[in-house]
Short mmCIF file of C-alpha atoms in Angstrom, two decimals:
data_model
loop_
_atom_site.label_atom_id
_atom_site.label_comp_id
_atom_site.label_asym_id
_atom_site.label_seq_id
_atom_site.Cartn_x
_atom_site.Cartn_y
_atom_site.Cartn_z
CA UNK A 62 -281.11 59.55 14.53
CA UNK A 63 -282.14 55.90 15.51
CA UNK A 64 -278.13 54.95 15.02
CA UNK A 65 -276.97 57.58 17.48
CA UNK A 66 -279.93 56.95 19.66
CA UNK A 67 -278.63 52.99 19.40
CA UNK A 68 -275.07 54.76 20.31
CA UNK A 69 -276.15 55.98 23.07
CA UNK A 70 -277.46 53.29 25.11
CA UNK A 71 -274.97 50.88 24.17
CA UNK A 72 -272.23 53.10 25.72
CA UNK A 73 -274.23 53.25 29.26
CA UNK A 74 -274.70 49.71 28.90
CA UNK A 75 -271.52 48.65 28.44
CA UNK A 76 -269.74 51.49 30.71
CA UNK A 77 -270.74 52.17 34.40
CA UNK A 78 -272.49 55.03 33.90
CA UNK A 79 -272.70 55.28 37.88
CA UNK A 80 -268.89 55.71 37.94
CA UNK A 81 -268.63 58.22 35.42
CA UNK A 82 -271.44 59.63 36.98
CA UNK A 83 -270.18 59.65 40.35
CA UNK A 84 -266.90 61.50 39.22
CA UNK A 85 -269.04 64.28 37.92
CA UNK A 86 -271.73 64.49 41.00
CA UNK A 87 -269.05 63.94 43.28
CA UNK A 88 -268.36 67.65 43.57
CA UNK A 89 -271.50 68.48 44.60
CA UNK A 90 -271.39 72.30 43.57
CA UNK A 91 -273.26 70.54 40.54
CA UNK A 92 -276.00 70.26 42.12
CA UNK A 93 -276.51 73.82 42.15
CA UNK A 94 -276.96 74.32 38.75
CA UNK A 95 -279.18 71.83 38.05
CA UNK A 96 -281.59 73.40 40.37
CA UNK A 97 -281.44 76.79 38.92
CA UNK A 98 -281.72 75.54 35.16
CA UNK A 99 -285.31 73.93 37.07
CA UNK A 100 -286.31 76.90 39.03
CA UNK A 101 -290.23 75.92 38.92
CA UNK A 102 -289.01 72.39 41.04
CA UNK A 103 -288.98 72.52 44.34
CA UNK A 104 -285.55 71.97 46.03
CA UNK A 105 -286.30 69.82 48.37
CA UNK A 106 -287.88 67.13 45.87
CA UNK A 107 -285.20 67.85 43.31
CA UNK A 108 -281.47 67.38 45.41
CA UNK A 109 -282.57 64.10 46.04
CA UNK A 110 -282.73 63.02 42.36
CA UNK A 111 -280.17 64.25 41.34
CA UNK A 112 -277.63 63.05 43.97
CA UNK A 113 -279.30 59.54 43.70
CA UNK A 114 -276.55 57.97 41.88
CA UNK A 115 -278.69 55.16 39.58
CA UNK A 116 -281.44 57.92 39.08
CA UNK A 117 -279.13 60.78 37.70
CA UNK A 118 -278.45 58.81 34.47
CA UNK A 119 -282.33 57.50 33.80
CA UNK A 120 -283.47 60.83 35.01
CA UNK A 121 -280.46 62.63 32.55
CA UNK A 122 -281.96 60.45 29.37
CA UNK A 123 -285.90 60.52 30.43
CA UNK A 124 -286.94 64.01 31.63
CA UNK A 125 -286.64 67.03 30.02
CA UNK A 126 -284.74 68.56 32.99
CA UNK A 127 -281.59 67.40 31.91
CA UNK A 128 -281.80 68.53 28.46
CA UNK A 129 -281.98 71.94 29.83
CA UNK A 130 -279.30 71.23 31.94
CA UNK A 131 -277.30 70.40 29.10
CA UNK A 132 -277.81 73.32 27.26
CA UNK A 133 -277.16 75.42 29.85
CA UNK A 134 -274.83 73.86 31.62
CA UNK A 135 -272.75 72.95 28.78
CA UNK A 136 -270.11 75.11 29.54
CA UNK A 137 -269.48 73.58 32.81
CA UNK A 138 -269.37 70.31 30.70
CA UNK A 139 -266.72 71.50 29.18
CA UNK A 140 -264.48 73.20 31.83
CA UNK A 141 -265.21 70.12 33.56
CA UNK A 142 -262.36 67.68 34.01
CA UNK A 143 -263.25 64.19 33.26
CA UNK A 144 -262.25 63.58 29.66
CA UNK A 145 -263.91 60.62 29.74
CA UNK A 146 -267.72 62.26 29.99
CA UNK A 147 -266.84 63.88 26.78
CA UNK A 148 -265.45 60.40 25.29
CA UNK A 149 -268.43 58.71 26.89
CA UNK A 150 -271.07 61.15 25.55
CA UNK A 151 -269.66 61.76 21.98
CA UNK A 152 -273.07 61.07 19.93
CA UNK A 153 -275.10 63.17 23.06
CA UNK A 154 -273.05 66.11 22.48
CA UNK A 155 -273.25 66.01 18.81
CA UNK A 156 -277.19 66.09 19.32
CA UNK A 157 -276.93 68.30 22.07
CA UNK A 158 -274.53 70.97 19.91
CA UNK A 159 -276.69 70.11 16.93
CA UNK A 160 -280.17 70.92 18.37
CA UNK A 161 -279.54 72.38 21.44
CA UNK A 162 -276.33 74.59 20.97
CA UNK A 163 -278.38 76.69 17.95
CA UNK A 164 -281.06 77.07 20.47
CA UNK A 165 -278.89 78.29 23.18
CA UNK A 166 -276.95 80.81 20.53
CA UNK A 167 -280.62 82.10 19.77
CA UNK A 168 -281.67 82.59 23.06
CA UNK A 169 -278.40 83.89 23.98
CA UNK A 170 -278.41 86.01 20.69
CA UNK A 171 -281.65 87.66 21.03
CA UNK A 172 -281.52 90.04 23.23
CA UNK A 173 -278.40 91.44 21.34
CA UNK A 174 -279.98 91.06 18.42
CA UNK A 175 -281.70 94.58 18.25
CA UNK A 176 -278.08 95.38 17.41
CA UNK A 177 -277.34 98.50 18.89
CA UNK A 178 -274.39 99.08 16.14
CA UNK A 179 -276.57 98.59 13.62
CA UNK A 180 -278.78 101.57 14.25
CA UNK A 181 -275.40 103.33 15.36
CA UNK A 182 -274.41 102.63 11.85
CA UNK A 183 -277.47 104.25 10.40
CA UNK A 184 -276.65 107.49 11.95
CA UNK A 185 -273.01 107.16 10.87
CA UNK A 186 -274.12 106.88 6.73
CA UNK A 187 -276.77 109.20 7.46
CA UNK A 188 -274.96 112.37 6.85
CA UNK A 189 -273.15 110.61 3.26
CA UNK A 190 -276.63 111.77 1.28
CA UNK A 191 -276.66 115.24 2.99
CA UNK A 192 -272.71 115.92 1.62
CA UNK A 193 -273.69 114.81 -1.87
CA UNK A 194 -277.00 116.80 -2.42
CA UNK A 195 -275.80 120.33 -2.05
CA UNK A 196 -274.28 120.20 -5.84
CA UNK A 197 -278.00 119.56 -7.56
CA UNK A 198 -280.07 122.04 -5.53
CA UNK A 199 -277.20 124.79 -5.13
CA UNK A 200 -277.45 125.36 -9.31
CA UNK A 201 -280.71 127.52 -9.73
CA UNK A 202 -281.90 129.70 -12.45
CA UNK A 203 -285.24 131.50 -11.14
CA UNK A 204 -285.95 132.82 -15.01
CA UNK A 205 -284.97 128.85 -16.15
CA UNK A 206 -286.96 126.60 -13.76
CA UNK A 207 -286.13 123.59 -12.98
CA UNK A 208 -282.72 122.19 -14.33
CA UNK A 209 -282.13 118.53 -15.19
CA UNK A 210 -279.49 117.60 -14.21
CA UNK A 211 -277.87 116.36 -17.07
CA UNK A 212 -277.97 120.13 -17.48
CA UNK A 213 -276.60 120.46 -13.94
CA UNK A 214 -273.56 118.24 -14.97
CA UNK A 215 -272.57 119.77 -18.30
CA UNK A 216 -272.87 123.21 -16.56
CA UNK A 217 -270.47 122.01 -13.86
CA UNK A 218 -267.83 120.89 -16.65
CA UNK A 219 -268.23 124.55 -18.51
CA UNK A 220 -264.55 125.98 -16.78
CA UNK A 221 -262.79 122.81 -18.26
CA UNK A 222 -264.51 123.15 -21.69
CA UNK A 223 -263.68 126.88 -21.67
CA UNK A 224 -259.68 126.17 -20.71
CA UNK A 225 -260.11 122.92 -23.43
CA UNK A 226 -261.60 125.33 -26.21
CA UNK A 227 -259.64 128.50 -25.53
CA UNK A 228 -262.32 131.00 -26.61
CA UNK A 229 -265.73 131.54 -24.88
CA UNK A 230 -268.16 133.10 -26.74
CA UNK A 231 -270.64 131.00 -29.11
CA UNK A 232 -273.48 132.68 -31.06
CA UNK A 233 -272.59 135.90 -29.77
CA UNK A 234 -273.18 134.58 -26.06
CA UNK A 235 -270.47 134.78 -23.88
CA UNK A 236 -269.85 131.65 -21.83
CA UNK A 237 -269.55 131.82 -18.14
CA UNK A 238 -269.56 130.02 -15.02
CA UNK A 239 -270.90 131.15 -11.62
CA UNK A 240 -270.82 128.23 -9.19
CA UNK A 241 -274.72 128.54 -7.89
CA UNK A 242 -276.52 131.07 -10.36
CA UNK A 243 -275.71 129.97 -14.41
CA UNK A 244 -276.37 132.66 -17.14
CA UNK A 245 -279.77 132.26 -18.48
CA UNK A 246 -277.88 132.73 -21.87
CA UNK A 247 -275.28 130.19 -21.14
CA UNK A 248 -277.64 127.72 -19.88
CA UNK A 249 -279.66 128.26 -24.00
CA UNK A 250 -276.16 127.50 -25.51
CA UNK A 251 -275.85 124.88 -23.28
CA UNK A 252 -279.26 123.25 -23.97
CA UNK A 253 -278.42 123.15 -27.60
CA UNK A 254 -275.68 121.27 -27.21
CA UNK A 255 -276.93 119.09 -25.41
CA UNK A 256 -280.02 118.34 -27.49
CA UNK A 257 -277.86 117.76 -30.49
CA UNK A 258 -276.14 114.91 -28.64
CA UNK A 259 -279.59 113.00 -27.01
CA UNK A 260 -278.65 114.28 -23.88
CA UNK A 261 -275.05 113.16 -23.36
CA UNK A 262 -273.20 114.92 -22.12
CA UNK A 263 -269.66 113.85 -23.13
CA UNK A 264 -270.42 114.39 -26.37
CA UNK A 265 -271.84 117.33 -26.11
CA UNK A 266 -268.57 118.46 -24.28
CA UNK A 267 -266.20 117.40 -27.10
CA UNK A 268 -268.65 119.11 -29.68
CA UNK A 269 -268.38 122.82 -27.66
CA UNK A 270 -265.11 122.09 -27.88
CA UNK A 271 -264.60 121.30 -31.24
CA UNK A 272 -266.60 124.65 -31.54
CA UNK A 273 -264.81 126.97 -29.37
CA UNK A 274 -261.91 126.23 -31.26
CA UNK A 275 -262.93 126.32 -34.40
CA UNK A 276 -264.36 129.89 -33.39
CA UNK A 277 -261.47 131.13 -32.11
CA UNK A 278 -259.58 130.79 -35.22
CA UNK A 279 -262.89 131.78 -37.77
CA UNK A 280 -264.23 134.96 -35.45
CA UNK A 281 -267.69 134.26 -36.93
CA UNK A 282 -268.78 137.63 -34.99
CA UNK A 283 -266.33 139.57 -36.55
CA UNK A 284 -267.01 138.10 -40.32
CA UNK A 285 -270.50 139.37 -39.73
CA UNK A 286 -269.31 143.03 -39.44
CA UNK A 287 -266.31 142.31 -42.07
CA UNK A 288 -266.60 143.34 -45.44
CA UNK A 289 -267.79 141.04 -48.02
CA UNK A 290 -267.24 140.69 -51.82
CA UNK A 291 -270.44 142.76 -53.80
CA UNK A 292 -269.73 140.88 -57.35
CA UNK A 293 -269.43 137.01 -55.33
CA UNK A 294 -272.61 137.66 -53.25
CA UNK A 295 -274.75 140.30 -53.74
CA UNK A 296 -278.22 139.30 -53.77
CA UNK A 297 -277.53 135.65 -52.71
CA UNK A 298 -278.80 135.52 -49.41
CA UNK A 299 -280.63 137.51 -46.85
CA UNK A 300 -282.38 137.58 -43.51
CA UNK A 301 -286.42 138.43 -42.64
CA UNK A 302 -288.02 138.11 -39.39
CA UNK A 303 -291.94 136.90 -39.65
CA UNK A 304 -293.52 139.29 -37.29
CA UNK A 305 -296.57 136.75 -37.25
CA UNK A 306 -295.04 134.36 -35.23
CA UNK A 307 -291.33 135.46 -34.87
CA UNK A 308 -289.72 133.00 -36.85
CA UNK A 309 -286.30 134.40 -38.43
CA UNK A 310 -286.06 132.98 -42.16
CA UNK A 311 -283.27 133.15 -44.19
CA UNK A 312 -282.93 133.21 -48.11
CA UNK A 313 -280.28 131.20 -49.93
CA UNK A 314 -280.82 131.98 -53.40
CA UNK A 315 -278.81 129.94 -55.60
CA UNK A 316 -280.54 130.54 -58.90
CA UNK A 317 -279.30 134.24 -58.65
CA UNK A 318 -275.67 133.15 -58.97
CA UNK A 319 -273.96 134.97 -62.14
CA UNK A 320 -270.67 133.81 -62.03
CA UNK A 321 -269.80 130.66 -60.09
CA UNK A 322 -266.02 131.55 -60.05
CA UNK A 323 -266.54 133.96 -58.14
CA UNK A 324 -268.84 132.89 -56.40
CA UNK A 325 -267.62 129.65 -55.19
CA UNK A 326 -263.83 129.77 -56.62
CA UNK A 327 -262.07 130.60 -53.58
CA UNK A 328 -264.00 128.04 -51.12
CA UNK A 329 -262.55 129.96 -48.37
CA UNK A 330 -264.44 133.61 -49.05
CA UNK A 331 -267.58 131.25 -50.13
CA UNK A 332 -267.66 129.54 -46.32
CA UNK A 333 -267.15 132.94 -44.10
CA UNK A 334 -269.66 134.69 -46.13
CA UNK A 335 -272.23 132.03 -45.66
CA UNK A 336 -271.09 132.11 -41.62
CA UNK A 337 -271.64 136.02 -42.03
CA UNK A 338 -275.38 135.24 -43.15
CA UNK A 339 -275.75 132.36 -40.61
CA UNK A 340 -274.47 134.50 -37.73
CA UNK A 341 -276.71 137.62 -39.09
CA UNK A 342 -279.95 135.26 -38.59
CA UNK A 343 -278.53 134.33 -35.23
CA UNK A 344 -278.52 137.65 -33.70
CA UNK A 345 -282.66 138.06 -34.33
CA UNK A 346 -283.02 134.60 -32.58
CA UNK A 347 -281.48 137.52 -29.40
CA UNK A 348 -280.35 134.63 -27.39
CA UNK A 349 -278.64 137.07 -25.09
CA UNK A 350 -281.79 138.71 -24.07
CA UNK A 351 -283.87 135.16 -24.24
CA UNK A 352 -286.14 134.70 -21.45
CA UNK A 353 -288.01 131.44 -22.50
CA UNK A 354 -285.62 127.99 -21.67
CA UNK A 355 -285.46 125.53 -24.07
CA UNK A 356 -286.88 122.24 -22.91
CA UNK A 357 -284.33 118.92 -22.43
CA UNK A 358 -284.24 116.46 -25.58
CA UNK A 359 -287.67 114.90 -26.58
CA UNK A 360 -289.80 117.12 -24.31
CA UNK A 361 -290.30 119.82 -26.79
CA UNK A 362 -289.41 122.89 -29.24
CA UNK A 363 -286.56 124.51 -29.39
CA UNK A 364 -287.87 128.29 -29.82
CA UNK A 365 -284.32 129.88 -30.87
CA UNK A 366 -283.79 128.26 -34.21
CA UNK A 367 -283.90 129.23 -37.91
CA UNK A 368 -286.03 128.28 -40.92
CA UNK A 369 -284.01 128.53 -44.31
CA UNK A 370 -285.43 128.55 -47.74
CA UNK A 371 -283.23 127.42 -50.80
CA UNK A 372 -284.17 128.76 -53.78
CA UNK A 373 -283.31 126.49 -57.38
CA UNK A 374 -285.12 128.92 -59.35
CA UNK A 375 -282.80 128.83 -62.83
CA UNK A 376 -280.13 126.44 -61.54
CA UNK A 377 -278.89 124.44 -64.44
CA UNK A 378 -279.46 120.62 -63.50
CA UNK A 379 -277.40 119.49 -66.95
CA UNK A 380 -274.56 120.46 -65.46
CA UNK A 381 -273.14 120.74 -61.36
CA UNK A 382 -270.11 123.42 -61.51
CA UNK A 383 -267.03 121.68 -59.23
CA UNK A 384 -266.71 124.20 -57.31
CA UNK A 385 -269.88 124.62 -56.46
CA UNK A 386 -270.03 120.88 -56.06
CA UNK A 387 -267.00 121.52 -53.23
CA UNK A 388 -268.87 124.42 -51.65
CA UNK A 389 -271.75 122.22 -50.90
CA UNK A 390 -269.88 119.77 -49.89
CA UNK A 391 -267.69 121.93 -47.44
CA UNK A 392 -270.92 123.92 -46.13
CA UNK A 393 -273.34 121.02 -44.22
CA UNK A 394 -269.72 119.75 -42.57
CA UNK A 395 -269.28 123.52 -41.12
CA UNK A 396 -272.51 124.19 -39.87
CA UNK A 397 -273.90 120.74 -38.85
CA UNK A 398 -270.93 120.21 -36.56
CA UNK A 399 -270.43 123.94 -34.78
CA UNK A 400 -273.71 125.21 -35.25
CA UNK A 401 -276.18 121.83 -33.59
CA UNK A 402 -279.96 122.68 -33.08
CA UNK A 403 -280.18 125.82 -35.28
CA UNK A 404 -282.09 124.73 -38.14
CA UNK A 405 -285.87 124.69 -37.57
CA UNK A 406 -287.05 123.62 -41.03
CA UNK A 407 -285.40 123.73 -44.31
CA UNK A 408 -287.62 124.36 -47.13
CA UNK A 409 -285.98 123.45 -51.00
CA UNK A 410 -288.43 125.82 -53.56
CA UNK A 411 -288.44 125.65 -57.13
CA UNK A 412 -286.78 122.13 -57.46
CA UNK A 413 -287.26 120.66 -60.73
CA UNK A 414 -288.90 117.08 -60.58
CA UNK A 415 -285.51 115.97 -62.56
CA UNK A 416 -284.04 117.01 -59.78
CA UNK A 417 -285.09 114.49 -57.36
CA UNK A 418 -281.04 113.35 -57.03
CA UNK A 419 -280.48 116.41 -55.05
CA UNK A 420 -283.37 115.65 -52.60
CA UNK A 421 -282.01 111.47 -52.25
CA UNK A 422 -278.38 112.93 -51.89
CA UNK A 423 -279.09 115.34 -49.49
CA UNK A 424 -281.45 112.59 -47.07
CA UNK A 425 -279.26 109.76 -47.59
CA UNK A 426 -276.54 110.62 -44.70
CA UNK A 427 -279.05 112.48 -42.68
CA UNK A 428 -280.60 111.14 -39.16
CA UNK A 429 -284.04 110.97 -39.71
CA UNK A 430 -285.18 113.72 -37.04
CA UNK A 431 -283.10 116.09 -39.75
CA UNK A 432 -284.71 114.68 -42.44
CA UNK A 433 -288.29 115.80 -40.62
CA UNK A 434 -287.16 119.09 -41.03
CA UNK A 435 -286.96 119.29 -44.96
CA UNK A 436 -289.73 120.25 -47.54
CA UNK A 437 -289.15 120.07 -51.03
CA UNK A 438 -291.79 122.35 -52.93
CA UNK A 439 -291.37 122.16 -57.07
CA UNK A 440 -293.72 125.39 -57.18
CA UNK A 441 -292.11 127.89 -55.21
CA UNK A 442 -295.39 130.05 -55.11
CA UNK A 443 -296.60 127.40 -52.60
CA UNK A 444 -294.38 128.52 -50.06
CA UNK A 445 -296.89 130.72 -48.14
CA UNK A 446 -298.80 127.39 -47.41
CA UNK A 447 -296.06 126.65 -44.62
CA UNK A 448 -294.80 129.88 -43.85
CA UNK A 449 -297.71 132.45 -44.00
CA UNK A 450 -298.55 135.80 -46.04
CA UNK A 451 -295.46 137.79 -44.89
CA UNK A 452 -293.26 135.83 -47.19
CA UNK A 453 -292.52 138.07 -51.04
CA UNK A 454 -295.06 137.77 -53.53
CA UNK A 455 -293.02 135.69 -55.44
CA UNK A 456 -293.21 132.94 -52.69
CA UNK A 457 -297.42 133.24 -53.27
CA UNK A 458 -297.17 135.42 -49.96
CA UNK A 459 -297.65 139.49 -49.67
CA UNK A 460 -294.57 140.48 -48.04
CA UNK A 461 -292.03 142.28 -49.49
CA UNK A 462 -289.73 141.82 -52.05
CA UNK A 463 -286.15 140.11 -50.78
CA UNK A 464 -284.13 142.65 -51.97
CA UNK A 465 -286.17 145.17 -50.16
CA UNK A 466 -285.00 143.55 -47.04
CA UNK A 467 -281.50 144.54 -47.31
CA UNK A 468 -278.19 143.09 -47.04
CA UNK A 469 -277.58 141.55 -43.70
CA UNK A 470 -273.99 141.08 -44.45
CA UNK A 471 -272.02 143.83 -45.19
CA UNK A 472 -270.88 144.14 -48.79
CA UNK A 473 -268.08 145.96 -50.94
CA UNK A 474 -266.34 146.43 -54.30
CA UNK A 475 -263.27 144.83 -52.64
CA UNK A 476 -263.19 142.02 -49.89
CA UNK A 477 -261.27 142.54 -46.95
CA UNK A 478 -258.14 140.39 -46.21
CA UNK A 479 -259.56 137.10 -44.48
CA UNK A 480 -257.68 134.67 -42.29
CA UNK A 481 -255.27 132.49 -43.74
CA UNK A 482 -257.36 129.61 -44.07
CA UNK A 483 -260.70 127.88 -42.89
CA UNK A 484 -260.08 125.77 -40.43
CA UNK A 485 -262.09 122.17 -41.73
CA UNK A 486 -264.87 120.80 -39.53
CA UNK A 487 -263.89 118.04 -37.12
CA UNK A 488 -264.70 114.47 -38.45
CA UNK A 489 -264.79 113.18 -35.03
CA UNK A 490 -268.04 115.17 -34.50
CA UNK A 491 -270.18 112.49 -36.66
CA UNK A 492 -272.17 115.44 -38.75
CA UNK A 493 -269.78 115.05 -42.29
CA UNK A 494 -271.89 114.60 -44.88
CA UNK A 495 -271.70 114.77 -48.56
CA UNK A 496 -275.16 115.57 -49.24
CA UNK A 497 -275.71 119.78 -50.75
CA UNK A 498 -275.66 122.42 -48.51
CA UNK A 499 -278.17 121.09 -46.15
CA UNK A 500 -277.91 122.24 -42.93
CA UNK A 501 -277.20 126.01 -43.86
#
């Protein structure tokens, strides 16, 4: 600052600053100005000054006044025609434009700076949140509650998935889609698949897809009322609902297997019976009449699932039958990828301790919130311990005996004609496993 300040007085010294002065003052409409930049002055006391031409330069540098004037006047500077002011004055008009211009800009500045546009602007985006909020509060479901709205989102996909999967019934629900008021039904089948996938939903998508299609070619409700081989099945599996807390149970009893030819021979007839007994269970869950929601993933129960007991009870452990080794290798891949968040506990009874190989192979692919689920009890009598008295005598409880409770699948000297083939569970699903039969 000292260097320009130098500048500066060696240009007036060495250049008549009257002259240049002069030139400028000489059109006294200047004069004006300079009095109105000092309105507080008087003007009688003030024209003299300034037309005084020695004082106008040591008045210009000294006083304030002139700095004003500067700043204010410096457009007239520049309109003004003498280049040589502007040669003469370089370094004062770089400090002037360096302290005084910002100034002037500010003052000039503020009084537009309450922007008018901006808070025109704020109106203008305003109405952008009011056109995207009608699609979460329009979905409502008075019996539901409150729907998350990953819920919200996978709902709003459901006419894609339906055109994607060509079929729309699951679990004996049919699927459908009214823009503002969901199905309570539809929103349970929903829930379920989106559980199984954490809560994302483009997973859960592709799964109900994978599922739709895969019931469209197996008819899973029509295998239930389908006729089913007596000498392959009878007395393998059934279905009881514990009236003590409503929990629908079914039986797998392996040990009662006679012949495993025909039993698990034709892997095809092995797989839709066992989707007969899963869908029989299914019905008592009555998701179609359900009136309680199931909560989102990690905030709760899911109250429309099944517990299943496997029963070992005389199952040779020397020896593991190949077909029966394919059947439970073919099962967990059918029902772990089209039938997610059905399995409330899985209990293995009557497991010999050498048999600890069928409890590692059955964990070792599993996600350990599946894993949770399963109980392995070497004294089957024990069983009443985690499922109460109304479970047969033979399970410790006072219930009745299995066979008592029927068939749930209907059975006959001669199987009806099934479908040409089971169509395979989709890899691209994540739930293959080679572990047993562990999810059904």
């Amino acid at each position: 600052m000292s260097a320009e300040g130098t500048a500066v007085t060696g240009v007036t010294a060495t250049e008549p600053p009257v002259s240049t002065e002069a030139e400028v003052v000489k059109p006294e409409k200047m004069e004006a100005p300079v009095v109105e930049a000092v309105p507080d002055v008087p003007t009688t006391e003030v024209a003299p000054v300034v037309t005084a031409p020695e004082a106008a330069p040591v008045g210009g540098v000294s006083e304030p006044a002139p700095v004003g004037a500067v700043s204010d006047a410096a457009p007239v500077v520049a309109v003004s025609e003498p280049a040589p002011v502007g040669a003469a004055s370089d370094a004062t008009p770089v400090a002037a434009a360096s302290d005084a211009t910002p100034v002037a800009a500010a003052s000039d500045a503020t009084p537009e700076t309450p922007i008018p546009t901006v808070n025109k602007e704020a109106p203008g985006a305003n109405p952008e949140p009011e056109t995207a909020e009608p699609a979460a509060p329009a979905l409502v479901n008075a019996q539901w509650g409150a729907i998350s709205d990953s819920l919200i989102l996978f709902y709003g996909r459901l006419p894609e998935i339906l055109t994607a999967g060509e079929h729309s019934e699951v679990f004996g629900v049919p699927l459908v889609h009214n823009p503002t008021e969901p199905a309570f039904s539809t929103l349970l089948v929903l829930q379920k698949y989106l559980r199984a996938n954490e809560g994302n939903v483009e997973k859960a998508a592709d799964q109900l897809i994978a599922t739709l299609q895969w019931r469209k070619q197996m008819q899973p409700v029509e295998l239930m009322a389908a006729e089913h081989e007596r000498a392959a099945f009878e007395g393998l599996g059934y279905v009881q609902v514990l009236t003590s807390n409503s929990e629908v149970v079914t039986w797998n009893i392996y040990g009662g297997v006679t012949d495993y030819k025909k039993t698990f021979g034709d892997l095809d007839k092995f797989i839709k019976w066992r989707v007969a007994l899963m869908e029989a269970a299914i019905v008592k869950l009555n998701l179609v009449g359900g009136t309680k929601p199931i909560p989102d993933f990690g905030q709760g129960e899911d109250p429309y699932q099944v517990v299943q007991v496997h029963d070992y009870l005389n199952v040779s452990v020397l020896r593991m039958d190949p077909d029966a080794r394919a059947a439970s290798k073919a099962a967990p891949q059918v029902f772990g990828s089209f039938y997610p968040e059905m399995l409330s506990r899985k209990y293995f009874v009557n497991v010999p301790t050498v048999m600890g190989w069928l409890y590692k192979a059955t964990t070792m692919f599993l996600p350990a919130a599946t894993i949770k689920k399963f109980r392995v009890l070497s004294n089957g009598g024990e069983l009443h311990l985690e499922l109460g008295e109304e479970v047969p005598g033979v399970y410790g409880g006072k219930g009745v005996d299995l066979k008592d409770l029927g068939d749930p699948v209907k059975l006959g000297n001669k199987a009806e004609a099934a479908p040409t083939e089971t169509p395979a569970a989709s890899a691209a699903t994540g739930d293959v496993t080679t572990a047993p039969d562990t999810v059904a």
